[in-house]
Every structure is written in C-alpha cells, then in structure tokens.
PDB file of C-alpha atoms in Angstrom:
ATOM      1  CA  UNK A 761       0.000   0.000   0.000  1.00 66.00           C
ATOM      2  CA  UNK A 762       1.269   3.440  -0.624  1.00 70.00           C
ATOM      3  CA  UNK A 763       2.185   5.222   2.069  1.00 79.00           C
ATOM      4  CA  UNK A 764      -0.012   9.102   2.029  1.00 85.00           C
ATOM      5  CA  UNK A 765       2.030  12.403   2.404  1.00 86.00           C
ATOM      6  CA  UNK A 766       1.271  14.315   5.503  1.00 90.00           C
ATOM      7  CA  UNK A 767       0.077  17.450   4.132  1.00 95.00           C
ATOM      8  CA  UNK A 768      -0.705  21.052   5.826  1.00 96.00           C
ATOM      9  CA  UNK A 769      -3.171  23.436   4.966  1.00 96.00           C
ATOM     10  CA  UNK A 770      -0.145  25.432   3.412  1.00 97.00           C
ATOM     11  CA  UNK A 771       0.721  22.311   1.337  1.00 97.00           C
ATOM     12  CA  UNK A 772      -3.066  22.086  -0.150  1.00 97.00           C
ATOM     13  CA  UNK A 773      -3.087  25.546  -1.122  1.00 97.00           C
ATOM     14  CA  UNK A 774       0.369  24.642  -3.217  1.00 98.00           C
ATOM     15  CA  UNK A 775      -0.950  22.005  -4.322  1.00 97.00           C
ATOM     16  CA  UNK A 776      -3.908  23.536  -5.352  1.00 96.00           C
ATOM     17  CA  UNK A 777      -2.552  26.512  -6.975  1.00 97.00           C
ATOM     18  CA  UNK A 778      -0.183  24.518  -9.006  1.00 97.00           C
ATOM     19  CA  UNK A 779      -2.936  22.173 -10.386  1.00 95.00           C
ATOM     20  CA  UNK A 780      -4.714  25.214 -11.438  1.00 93.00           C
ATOM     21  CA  UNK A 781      -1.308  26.560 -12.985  1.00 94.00           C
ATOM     22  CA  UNK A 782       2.121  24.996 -13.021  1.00 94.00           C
ATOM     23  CA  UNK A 783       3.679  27.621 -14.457  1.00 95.00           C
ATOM     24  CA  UNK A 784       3.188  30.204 -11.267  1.00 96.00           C
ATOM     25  CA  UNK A 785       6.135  31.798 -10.566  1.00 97.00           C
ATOM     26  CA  UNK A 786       7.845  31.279  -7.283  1.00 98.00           C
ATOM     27  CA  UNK A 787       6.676  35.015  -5.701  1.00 98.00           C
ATOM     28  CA  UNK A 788       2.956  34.553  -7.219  1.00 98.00           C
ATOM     29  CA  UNK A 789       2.655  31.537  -5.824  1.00 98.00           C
ATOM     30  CA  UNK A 790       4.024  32.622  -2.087  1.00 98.00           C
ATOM     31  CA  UNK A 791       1.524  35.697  -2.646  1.00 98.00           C
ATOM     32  CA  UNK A 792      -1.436  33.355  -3.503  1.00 97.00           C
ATOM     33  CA  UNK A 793      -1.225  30.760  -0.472  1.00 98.00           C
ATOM     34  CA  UNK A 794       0.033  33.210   2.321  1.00 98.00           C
ATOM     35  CA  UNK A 795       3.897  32.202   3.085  1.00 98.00           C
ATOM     36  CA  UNK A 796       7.103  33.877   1.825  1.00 98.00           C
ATOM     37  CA  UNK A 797       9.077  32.737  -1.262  1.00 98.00           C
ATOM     38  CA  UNK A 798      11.554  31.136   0.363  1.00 98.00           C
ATOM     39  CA  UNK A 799       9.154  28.820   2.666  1.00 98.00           C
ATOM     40  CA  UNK A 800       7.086  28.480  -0.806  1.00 98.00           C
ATOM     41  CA  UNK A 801      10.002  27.285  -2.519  1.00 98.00           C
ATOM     42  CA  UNK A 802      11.279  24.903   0.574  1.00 98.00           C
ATOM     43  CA  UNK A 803       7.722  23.229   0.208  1.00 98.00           C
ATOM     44  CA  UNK A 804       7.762  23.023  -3.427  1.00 98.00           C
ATOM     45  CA  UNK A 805      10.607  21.129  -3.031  1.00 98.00           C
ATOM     46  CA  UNK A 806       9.639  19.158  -0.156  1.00 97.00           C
ATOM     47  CA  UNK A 807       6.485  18.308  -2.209  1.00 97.00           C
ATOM     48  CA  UNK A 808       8.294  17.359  -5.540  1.00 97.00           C
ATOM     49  CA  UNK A 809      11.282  15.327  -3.179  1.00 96.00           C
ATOM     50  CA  UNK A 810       8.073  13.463  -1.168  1.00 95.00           C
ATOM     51  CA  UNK A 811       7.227  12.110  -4.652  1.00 95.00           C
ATOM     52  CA  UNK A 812       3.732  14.175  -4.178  1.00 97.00           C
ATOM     53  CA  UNK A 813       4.679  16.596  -6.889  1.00 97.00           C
ATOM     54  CA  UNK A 814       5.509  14.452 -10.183  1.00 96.00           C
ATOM     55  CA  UNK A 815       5.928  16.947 -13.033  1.00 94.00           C
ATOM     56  CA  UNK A 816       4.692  19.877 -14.317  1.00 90.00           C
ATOM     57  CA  UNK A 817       3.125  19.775 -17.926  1.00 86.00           C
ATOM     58  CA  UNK A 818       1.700  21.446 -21.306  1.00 87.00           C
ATOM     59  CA  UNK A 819      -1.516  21.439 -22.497  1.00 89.00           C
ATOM     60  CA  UNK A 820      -2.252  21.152 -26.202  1.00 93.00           C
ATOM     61  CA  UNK A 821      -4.995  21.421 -28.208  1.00 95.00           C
ATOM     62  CA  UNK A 822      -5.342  18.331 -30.698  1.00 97.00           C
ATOM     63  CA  UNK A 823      -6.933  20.298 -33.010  1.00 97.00           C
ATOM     64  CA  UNK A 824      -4.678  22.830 -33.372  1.00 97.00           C
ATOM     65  CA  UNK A 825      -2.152  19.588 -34.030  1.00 97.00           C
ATOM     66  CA  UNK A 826      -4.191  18.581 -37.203  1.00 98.00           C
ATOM     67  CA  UNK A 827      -5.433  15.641 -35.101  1.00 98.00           C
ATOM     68  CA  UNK A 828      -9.124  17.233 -33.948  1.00 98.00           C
ATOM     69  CA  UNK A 829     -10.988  13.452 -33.786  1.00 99.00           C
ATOM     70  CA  UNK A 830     -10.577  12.397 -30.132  1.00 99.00           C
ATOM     71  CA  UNK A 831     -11.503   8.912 -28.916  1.00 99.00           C
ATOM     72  CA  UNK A 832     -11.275   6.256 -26.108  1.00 99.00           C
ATOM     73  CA  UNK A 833     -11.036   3.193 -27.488  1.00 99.00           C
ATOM     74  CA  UNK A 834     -11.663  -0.189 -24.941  1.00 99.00           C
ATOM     75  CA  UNK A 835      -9.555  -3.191 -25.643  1.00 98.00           C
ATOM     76  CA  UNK A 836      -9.566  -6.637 -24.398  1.00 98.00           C
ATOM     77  CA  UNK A 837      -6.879  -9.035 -24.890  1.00 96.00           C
ATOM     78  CA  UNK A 838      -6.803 -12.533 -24.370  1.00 94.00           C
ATOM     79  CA  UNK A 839      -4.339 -14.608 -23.224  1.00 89.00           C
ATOM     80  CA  UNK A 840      -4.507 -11.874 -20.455  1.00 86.00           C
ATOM     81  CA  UNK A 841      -0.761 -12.417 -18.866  1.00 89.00           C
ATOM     82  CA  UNK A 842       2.854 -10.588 -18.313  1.00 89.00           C
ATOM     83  CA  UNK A 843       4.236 -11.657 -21.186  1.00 90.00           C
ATOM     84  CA  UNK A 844       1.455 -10.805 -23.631  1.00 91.00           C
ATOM     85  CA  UNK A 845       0.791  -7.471 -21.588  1.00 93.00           C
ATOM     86  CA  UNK A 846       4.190  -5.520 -21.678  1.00 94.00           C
ATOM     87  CA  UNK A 847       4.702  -5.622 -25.051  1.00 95.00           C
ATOM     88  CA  UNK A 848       1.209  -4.688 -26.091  1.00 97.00           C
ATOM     89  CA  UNK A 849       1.855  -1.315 -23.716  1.00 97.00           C
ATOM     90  CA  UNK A 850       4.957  -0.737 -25.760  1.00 98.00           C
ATOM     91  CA  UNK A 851       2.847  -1.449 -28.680  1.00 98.00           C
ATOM     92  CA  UNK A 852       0.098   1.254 -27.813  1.00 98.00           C
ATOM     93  CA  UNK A 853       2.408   3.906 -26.764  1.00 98.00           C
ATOM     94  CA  UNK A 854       4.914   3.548 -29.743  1.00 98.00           C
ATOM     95  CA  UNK A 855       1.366   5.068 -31.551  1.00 98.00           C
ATOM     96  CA  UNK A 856       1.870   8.839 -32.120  1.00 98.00           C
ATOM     97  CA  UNK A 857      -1.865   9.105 -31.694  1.00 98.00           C
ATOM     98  CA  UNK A 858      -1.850   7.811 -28.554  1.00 98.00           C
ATOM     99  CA  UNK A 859      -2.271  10.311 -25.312  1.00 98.00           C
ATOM    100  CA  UNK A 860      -2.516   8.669 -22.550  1.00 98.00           C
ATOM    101  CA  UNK A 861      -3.045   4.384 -21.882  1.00 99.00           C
ATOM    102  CA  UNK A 862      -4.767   2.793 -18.925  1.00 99.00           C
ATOM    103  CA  UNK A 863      -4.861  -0.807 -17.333  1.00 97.00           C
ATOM    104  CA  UNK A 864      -8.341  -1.672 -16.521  1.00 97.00           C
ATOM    105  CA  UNK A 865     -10.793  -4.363 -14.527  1.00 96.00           C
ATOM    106  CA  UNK A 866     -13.577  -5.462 -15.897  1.00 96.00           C
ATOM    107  CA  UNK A 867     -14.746  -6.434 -19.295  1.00 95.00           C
ATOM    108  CA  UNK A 868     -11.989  -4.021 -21.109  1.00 97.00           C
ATOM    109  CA  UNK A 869      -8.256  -4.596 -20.383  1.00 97.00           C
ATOM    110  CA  UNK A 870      -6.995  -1.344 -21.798  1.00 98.00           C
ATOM    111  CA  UNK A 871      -8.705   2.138 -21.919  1.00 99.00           C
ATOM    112  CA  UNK A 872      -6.506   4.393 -24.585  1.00 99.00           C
ATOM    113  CA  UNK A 873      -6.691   7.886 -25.614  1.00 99.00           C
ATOM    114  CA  UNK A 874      -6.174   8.504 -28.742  1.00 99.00           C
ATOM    115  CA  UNK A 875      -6.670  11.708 -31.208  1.00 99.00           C
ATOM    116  CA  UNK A 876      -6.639  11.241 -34.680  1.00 99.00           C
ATOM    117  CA  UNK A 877      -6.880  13.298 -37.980  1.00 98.00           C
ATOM    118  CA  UNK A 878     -10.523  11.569 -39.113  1.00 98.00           C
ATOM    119  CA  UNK A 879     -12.370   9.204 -38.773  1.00 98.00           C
ATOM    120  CA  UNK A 880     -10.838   7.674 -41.400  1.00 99.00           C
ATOM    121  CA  UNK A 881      -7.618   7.826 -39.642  1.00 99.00           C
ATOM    122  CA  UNK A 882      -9.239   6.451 -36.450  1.00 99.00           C
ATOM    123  CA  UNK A 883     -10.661   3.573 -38.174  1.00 99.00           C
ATOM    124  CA  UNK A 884      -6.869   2.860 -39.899  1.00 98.00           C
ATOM    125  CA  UNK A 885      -5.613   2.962 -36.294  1.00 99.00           C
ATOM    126  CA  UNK A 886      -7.821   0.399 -35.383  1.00 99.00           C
ATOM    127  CA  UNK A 887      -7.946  -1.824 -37.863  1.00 98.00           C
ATOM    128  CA  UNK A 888      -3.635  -1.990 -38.576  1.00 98.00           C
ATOM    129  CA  UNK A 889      -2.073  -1.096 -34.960  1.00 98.00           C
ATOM    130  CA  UNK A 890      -4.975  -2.926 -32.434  1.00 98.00           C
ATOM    131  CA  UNK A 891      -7.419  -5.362 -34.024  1.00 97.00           C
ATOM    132  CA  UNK A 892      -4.669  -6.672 -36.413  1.00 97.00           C
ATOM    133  CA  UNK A 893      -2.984  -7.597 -33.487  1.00 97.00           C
ATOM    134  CA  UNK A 894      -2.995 -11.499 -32.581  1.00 95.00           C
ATOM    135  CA  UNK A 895      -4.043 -11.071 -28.646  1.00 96.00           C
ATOM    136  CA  UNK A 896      -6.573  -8.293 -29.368  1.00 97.00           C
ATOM    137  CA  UNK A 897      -9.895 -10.098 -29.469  1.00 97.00           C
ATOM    138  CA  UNK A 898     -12.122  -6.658 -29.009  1.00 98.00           C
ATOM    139  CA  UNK A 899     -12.157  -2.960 -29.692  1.00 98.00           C
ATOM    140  CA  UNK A 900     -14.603  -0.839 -28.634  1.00 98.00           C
ATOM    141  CA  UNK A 901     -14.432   2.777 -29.764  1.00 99.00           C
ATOM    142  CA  UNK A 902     -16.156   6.289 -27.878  1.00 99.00           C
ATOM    143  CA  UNK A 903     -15.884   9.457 -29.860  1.00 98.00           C
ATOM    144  CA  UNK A 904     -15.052  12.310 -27.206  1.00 98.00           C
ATOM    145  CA  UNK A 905     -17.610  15.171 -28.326  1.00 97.00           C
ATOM    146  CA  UNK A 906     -16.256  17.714 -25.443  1.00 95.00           C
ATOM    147  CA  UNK A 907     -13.772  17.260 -22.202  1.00 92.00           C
ATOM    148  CA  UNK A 908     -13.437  19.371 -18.781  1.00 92.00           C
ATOM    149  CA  UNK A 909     -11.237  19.617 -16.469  1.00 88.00           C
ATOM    150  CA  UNK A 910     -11.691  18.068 -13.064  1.00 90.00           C
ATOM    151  CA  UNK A 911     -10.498  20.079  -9.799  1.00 90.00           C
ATOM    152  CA  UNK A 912      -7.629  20.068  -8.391  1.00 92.00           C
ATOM    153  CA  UNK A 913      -6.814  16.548  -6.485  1.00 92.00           C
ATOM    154  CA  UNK A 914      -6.229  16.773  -2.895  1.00 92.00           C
ATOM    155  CA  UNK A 915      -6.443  14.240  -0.017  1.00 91.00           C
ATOM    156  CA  UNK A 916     -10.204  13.451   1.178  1.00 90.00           C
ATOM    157  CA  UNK A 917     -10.259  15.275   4.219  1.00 78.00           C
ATOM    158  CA  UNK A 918      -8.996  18.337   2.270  1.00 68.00           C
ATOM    159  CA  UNK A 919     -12.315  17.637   0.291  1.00 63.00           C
ATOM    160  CA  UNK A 920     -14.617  19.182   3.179  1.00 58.00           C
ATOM    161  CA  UNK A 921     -12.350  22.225   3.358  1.00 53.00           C
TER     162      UNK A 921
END
C-alpha cells in the first residue's frame, strides 16, 4: 500500500494553486497561499522530493495539431498475462496518436486515448495497430464530443475544506 504524504493546509493551497497553474512563478505563488518565497520554494521542493509533486506539464490542443478526432477506445486481450501485456503497452504507446493508456478491470483490459486526424484515420488505427494484433480479441471505440477539467486533487479530508 502506498504510504499518504502528511500534508498542511499550506501544502493544499500549493498544491492547489499549481494544479490550477504549473507555471506560477515562485513570488505569485508565495503571494497566492500566504507564506514567503523562500518557505514556498522549501515546500515546493519538499512536495516534488516526497514524490507528491511528479511533473509539471503542457496542455495542447489536438486540433490545433491537425489531429481534432478524439476517442477512447476499450480493448480486451486474451491470453490476459505478463508476457502478452508488456509488449502490447509498448505497442500502444509507440502510436503517435496515442495520449494517454490505462490498465483496466472489468470487461476491457486497456482504456486508450487517442486523437486522430478523421475518422478515417481512427478507423486505420484500429484496424492496422490494435485489431490486427494477434491477442486483441475486441475494440470498442467512444468518440469524445467535449472534455473538462476536473479540480484540483487533494487528499479526502482536504475535500470538506
């Protein structure tokens, strides 16, 4: 079991604040959650050294890409086992479509992202890189029409706060 940071009030904010924005500088940030720079940045770095804080990122827009056809497409594979598994994860994120890959329960083993030029393109990407596969035995495929961000993720007792 993974073992949960202890987190202050001071820490949410952070936390907060950076899910909102990761690219806050330093003295914003300090300003926005109440603390001085330099106890901002010694908790920064006490957040990204606890393993709490993994990265920072950029968003893009897929559309702006040439690749505005957005999908999640729900694979099963069968036999279901180590050896079969790795290499169809390589598999799925050697795919320049792909955005983001999950391991699932239930009646789908995989959940990917993928964005796409059309829907010719997403039907391609189906039929050579997944179903054309030997262990893939079913693709199911969800058009995204729209997406929103969730808040920012903090413990569950921060939740009531």
């Amino acid at each position: 079991m993974v073992e949960t940071a202890e987190l202050d009030p001071v820490d949410l904010r952070i936390l907060a604040a950076l899910q909102n924005n990761a690219r806050l500088l330093n003295k914003e940030l300090a300003a926005k959650v109440g603390v001085a720079p330099s106890t901002c940045l010694d908790r920064v770095n006490r957040l990204r050294e606890g393993g709490v804080i993994t990265g920072y990122g950029v968003e893009v827009d897929p559309a702006k890409l040439g690749r505005p056809l957005q999908a999640f497409l729900y694979i099963r594979v069968q036999p279901h086992r180590s050896a079969l598994v790795d290499p169809f994860v390589e598999h799925v994120l050697s795919q320049p479509e792909t955005r983001g890959l999950w391991h699932l329960t239930g009646a789908d083993d995989f959940m990917v992202h993928v964005a796409t030029e059309d829907a010719h393109a997403l039907q391609r990407l189906v039929l050579d890189a997944f179903t054309a596969r030997e262990e893939v035995t079913r693709v199911r495929t969800n058009l995204i029409f729209q997406h929103w961000a969730g808040r920012p993720l903090l413990p569950p007792a921060a939740d009531s706060g």
